GROMACS .gro file of C-alpha atoms in nm:
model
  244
    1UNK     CA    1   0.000   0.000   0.000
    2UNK     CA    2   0.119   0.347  -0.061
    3UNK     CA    3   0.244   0.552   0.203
    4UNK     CA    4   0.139   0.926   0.157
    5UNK     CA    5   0.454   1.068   0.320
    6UNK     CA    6   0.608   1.410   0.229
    7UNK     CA    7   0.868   1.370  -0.050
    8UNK     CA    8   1.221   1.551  -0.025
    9UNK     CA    9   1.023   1.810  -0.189
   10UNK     CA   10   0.808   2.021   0.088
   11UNK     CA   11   0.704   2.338   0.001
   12UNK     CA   12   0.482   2.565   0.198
   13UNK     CA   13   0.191   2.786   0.103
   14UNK     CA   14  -0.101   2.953   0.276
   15UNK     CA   15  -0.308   2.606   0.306
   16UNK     CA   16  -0.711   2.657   0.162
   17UNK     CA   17  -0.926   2.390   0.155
   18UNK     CA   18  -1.225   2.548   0.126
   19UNK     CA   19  -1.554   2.465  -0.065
   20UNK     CA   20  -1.580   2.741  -0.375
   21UNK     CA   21  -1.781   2.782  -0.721
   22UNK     CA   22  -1.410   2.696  -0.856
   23UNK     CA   23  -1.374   2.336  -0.719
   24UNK     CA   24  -1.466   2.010  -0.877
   25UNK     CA   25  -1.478   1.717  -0.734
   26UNK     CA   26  -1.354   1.447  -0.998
   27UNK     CA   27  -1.476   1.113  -0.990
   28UNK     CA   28  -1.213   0.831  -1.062
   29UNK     CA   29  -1.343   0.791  -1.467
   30UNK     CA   30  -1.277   1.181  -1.470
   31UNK     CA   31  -0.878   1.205  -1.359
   32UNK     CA   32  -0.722   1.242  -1.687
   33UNK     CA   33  -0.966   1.395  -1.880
   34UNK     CA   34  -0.922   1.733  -2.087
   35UNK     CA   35  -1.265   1.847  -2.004
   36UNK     CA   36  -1.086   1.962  -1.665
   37UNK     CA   37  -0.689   1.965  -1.741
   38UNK     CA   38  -0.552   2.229  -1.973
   39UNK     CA   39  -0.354   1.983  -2.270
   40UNK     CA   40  -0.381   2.272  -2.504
   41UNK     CA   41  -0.153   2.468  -2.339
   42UNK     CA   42   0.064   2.261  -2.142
   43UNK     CA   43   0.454   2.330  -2.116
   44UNK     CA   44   0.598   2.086  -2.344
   45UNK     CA   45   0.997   1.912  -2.316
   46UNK     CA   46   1.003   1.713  -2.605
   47UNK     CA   47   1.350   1.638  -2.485
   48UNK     CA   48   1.225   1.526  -2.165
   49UNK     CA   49   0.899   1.343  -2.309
   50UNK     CA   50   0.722   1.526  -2.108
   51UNK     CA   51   0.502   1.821  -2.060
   52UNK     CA   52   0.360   1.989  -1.743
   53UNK     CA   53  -0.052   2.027  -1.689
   54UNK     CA   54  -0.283   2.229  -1.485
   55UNK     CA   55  -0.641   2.294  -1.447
   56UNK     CA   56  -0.809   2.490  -1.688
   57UNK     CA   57  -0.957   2.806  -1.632
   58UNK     CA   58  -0.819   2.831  -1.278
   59UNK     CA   59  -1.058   2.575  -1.111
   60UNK     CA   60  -0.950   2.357  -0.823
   61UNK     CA   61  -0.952   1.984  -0.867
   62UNK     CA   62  -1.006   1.723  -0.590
   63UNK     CA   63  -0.980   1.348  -0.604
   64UNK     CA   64  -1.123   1.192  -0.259
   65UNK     CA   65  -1.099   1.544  -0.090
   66UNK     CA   66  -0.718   1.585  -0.230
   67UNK     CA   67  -0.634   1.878  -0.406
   68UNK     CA   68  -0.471   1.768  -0.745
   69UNK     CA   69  -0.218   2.065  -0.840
   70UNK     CA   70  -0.048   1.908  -1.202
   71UNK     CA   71   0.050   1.642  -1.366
   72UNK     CA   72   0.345   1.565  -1.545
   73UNK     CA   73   0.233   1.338  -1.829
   74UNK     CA   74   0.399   1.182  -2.105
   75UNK     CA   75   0.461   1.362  -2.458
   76UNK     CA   76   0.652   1.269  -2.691
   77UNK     CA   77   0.712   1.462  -3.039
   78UNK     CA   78   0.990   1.332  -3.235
   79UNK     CA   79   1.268   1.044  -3.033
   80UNK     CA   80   1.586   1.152  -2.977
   81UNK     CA   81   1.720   0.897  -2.776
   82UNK     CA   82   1.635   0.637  -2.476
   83UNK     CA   83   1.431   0.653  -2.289
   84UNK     CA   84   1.081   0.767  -2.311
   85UNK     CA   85   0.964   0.750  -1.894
   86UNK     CA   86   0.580   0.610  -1.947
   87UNK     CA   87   0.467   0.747  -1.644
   88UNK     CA   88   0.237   0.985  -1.507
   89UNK     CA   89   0.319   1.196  -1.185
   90UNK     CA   90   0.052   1.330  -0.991
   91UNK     CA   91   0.087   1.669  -0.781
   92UNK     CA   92  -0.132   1.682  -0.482
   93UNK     CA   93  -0.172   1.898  -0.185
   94UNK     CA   94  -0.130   1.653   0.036
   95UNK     CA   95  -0.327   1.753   0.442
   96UNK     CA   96  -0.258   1.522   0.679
   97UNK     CA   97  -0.611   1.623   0.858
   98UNK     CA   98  -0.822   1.464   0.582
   99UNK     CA   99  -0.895   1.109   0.593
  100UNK     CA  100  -0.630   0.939   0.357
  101UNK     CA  101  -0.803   0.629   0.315
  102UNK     CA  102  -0.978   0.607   0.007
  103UNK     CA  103  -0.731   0.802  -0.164
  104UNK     CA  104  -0.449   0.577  -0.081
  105UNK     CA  105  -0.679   0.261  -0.244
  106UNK     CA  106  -0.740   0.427  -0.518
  107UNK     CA  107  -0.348   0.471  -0.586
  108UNK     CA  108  -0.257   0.148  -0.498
  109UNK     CA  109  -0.499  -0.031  -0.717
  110UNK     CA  110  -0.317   0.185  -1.026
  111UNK     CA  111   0.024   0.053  -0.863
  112UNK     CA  112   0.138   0.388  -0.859
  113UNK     CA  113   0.417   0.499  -0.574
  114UNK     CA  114   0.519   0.848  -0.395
  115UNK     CA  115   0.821   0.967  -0.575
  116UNK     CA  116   1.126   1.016  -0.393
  117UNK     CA  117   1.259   1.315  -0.532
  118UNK     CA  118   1.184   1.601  -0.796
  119UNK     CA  119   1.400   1.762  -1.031
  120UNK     CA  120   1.441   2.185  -1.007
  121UNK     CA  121   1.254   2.226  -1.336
  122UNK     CA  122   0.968   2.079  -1.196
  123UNK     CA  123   1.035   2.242  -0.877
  124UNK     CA  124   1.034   2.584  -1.082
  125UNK     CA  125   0.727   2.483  -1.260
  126UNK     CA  126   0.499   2.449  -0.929
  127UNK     CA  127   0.526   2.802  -0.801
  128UNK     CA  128   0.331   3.043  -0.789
  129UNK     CA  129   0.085   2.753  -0.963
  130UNK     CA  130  -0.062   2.636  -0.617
  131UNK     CA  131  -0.201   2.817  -0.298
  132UNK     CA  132  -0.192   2.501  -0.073
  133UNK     CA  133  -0.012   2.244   0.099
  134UNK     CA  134   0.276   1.995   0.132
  135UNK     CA  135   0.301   1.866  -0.180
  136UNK     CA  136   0.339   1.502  -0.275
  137UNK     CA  137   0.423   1.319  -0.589
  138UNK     CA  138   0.233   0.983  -0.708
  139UNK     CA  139   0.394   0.857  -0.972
  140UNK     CA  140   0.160   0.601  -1.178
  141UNK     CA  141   0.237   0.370  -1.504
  142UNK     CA  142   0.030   0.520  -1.799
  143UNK     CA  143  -0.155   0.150  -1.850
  144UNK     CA  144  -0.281   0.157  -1.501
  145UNK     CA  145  -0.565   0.370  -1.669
  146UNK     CA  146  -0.685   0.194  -1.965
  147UNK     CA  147  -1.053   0.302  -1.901
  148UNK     CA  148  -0.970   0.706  -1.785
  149UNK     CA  149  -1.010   0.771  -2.152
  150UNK     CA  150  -1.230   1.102  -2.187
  151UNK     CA  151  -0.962   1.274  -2.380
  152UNK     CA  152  -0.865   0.995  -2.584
  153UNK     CA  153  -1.178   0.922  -2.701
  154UNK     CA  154  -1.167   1.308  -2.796
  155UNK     CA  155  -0.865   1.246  -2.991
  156UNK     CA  156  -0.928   0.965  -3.176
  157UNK     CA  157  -1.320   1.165  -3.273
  158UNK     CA  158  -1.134   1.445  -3.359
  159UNK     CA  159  -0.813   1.432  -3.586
  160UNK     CA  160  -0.667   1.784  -3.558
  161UNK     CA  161  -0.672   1.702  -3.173
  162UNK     CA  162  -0.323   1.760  -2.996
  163UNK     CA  163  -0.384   1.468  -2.732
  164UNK     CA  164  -0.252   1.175  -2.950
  165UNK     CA  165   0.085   1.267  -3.015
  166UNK     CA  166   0.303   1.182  -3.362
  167UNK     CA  167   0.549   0.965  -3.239
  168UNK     CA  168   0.382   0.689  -2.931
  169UNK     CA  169   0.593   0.593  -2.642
  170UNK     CA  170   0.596   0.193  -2.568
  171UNK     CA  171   0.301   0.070  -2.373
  172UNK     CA  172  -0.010  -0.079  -2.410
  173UNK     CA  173  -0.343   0.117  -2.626
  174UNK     CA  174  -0.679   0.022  -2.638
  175UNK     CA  175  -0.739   0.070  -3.036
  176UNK     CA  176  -1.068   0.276  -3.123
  177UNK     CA  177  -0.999   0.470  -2.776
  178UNK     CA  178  -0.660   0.578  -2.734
  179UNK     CA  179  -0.537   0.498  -3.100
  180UNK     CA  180  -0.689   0.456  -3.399
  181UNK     CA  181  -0.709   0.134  -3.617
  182UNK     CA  182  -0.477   0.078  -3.897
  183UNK     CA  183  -0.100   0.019  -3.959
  184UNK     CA  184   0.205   0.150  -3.737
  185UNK     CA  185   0.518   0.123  -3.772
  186UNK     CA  186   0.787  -0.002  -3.463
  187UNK     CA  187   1.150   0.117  -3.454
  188UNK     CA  188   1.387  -0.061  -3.165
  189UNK     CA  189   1.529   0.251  -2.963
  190UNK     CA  190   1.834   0.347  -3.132
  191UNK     CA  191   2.131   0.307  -2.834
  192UNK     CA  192   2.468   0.201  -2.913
  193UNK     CA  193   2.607   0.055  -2.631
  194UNK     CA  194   2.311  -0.229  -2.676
  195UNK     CA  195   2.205  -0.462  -2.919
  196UNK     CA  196   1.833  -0.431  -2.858
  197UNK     CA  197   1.531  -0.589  -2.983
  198UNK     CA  198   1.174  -0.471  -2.999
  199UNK     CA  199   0.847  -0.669  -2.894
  200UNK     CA  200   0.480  -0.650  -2.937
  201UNK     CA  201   0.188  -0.829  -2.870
  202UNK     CA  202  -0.199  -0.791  -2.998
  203UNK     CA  203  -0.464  -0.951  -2.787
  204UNK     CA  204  -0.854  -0.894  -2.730
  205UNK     CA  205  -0.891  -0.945  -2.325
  206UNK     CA  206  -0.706  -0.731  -2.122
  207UNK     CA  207  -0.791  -0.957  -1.834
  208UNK     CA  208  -0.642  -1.269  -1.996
  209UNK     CA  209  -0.440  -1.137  -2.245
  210UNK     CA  210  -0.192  -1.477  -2.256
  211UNK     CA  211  -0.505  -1.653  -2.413
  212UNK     CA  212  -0.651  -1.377  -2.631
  213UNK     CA  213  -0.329  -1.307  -2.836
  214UNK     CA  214  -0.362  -1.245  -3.191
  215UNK     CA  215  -0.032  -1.228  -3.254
  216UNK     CA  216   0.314  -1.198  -3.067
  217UNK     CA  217   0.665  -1.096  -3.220
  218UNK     CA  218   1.028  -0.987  -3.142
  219UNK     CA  219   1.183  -0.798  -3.372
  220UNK     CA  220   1.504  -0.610  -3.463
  221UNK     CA  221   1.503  -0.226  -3.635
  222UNK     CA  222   1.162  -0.201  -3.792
  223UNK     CA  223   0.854  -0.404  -3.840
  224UNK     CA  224   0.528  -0.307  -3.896
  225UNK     CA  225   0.158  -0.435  -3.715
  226UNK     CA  226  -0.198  -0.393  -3.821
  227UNK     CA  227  -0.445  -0.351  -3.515
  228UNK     CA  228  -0.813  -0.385  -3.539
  229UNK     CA  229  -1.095  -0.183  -3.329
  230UNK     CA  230  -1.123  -0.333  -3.018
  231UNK     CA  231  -0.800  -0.465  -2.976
  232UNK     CA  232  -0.504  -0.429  -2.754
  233UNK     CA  233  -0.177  -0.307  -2.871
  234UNK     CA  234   0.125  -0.380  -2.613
  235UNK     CA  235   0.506  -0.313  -2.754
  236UNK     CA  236   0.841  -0.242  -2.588
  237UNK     CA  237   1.203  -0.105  -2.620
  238UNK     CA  238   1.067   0.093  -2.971
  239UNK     CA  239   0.847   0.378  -3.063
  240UNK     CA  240   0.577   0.382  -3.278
  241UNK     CA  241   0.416   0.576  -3.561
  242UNK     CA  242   0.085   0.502  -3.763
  243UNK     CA  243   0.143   0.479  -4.163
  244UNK     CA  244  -0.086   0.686  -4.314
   0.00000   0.00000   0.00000
């Protein structure tokens, strides 16, 4: 179970918890979606693969009575080297008066962890962008939240959308919610100090994915994989891009 405790990282503001026209109370299928987090605008490092996020229009987000500040999420707009870090990392004013409980479950059931440290960009980042709190970092695989797809349903609806980047990191996509169907392309991340090889796998049942595979490869350089709606699209160590 996750232990809420205050990262390296404490910084102080004038603590307000209080109950305003400006706060919304997200429910769990609501976390990620761009109907509440500003993607538009976010600050981008493509040479991080990453880009910071805030609320839009100045509202305050809660999750179980927590105060959700940012999130540094995945972004990734051309490679240029290992490693892509497939993670998302959740800011939240964390107050040690509010019952933790519920919170802390639904963390541990994404098997996401408090992050031990955070780097001064980030640091930089956060002020001025909070009025509340010790903060604390979750940090939480990007498949833990297959179904928290509000925004990539938007995406895939909407082709000029910004949410599904050029260039996807390795992971696993639901096809039809956070990628389209069709062809894409895999290239094995270029390092030169290892001779790696790429994988993939297609399968139908995320719950029992060893007996719904389609197909399962290995490769070396560059293959390419057609996915169907519906499906489940799982590759490592390599990138991918859809053929037009």
């Amino acid at each position: 179970m996750i232990r809420l405790i205050i990262t390296s990282l404490i910084l102080f503001f004038s603590t307000s918890f209080a109950f305003s026209k400006d706060r919304i109370d997200l429910k769990e299928s609501e976390v990620l979606s761009n109907l509440f987090w500003d993607y538009e605008n976010s600050i981008k490092e493509p040479e991080q693969y990453r880009q910071f996020i805030v609320p839009k229009n100045g509202k305050d987000l809660f999750l179980k009575n927590f105060k959700l500040v940012a999130i540094f999420a995945p972004y990734v707009e051309e490679y240029v080297g290992c490693c892509v870090r497939d993670e998302y990392d959740f800011v939240l004013s964390f107050n040690p008066n509010i019952n933790s409980k519920e919170l802390v479950k639904f963390f541990s059931e994404k098997k996401c962890a408090t992050k031990s440290s955070i780097d001064e960009r980030e640091v930089n980042f956060l002020k001025g962008k909070t009025s509340g709190g010790k903060l604390d970092v979750i940090s939480c695989p990007v498949d833990s939240f297959p179904k928290l797809d509000n925004f990539a349903k938007e995406s895939v609806n909407n082709p000029k959308s910004k949410t599904i980047p050029k260039i996807l990191p390795e992971g696993t996509y639901r096809i039809g919610i956070d990628i389209p169907a069709g062809e894409y392309q895999l290239k094995v991340f270029k390092d030169d100090r290892l001779d790696l090889s790429g994988f993939y796998r297609v399968y139908t049942d995320s719950s029992n994915k060893l007996n719904s595979t389609v197909t399962v490869d290995s490769f070396k350089n560059v293959t390419y994989v057609t996915v169907k709606e519906g499906q489940y699209f799982e590759f490592g160590r390599a990138i991918a891009e859809k053929v037009k």
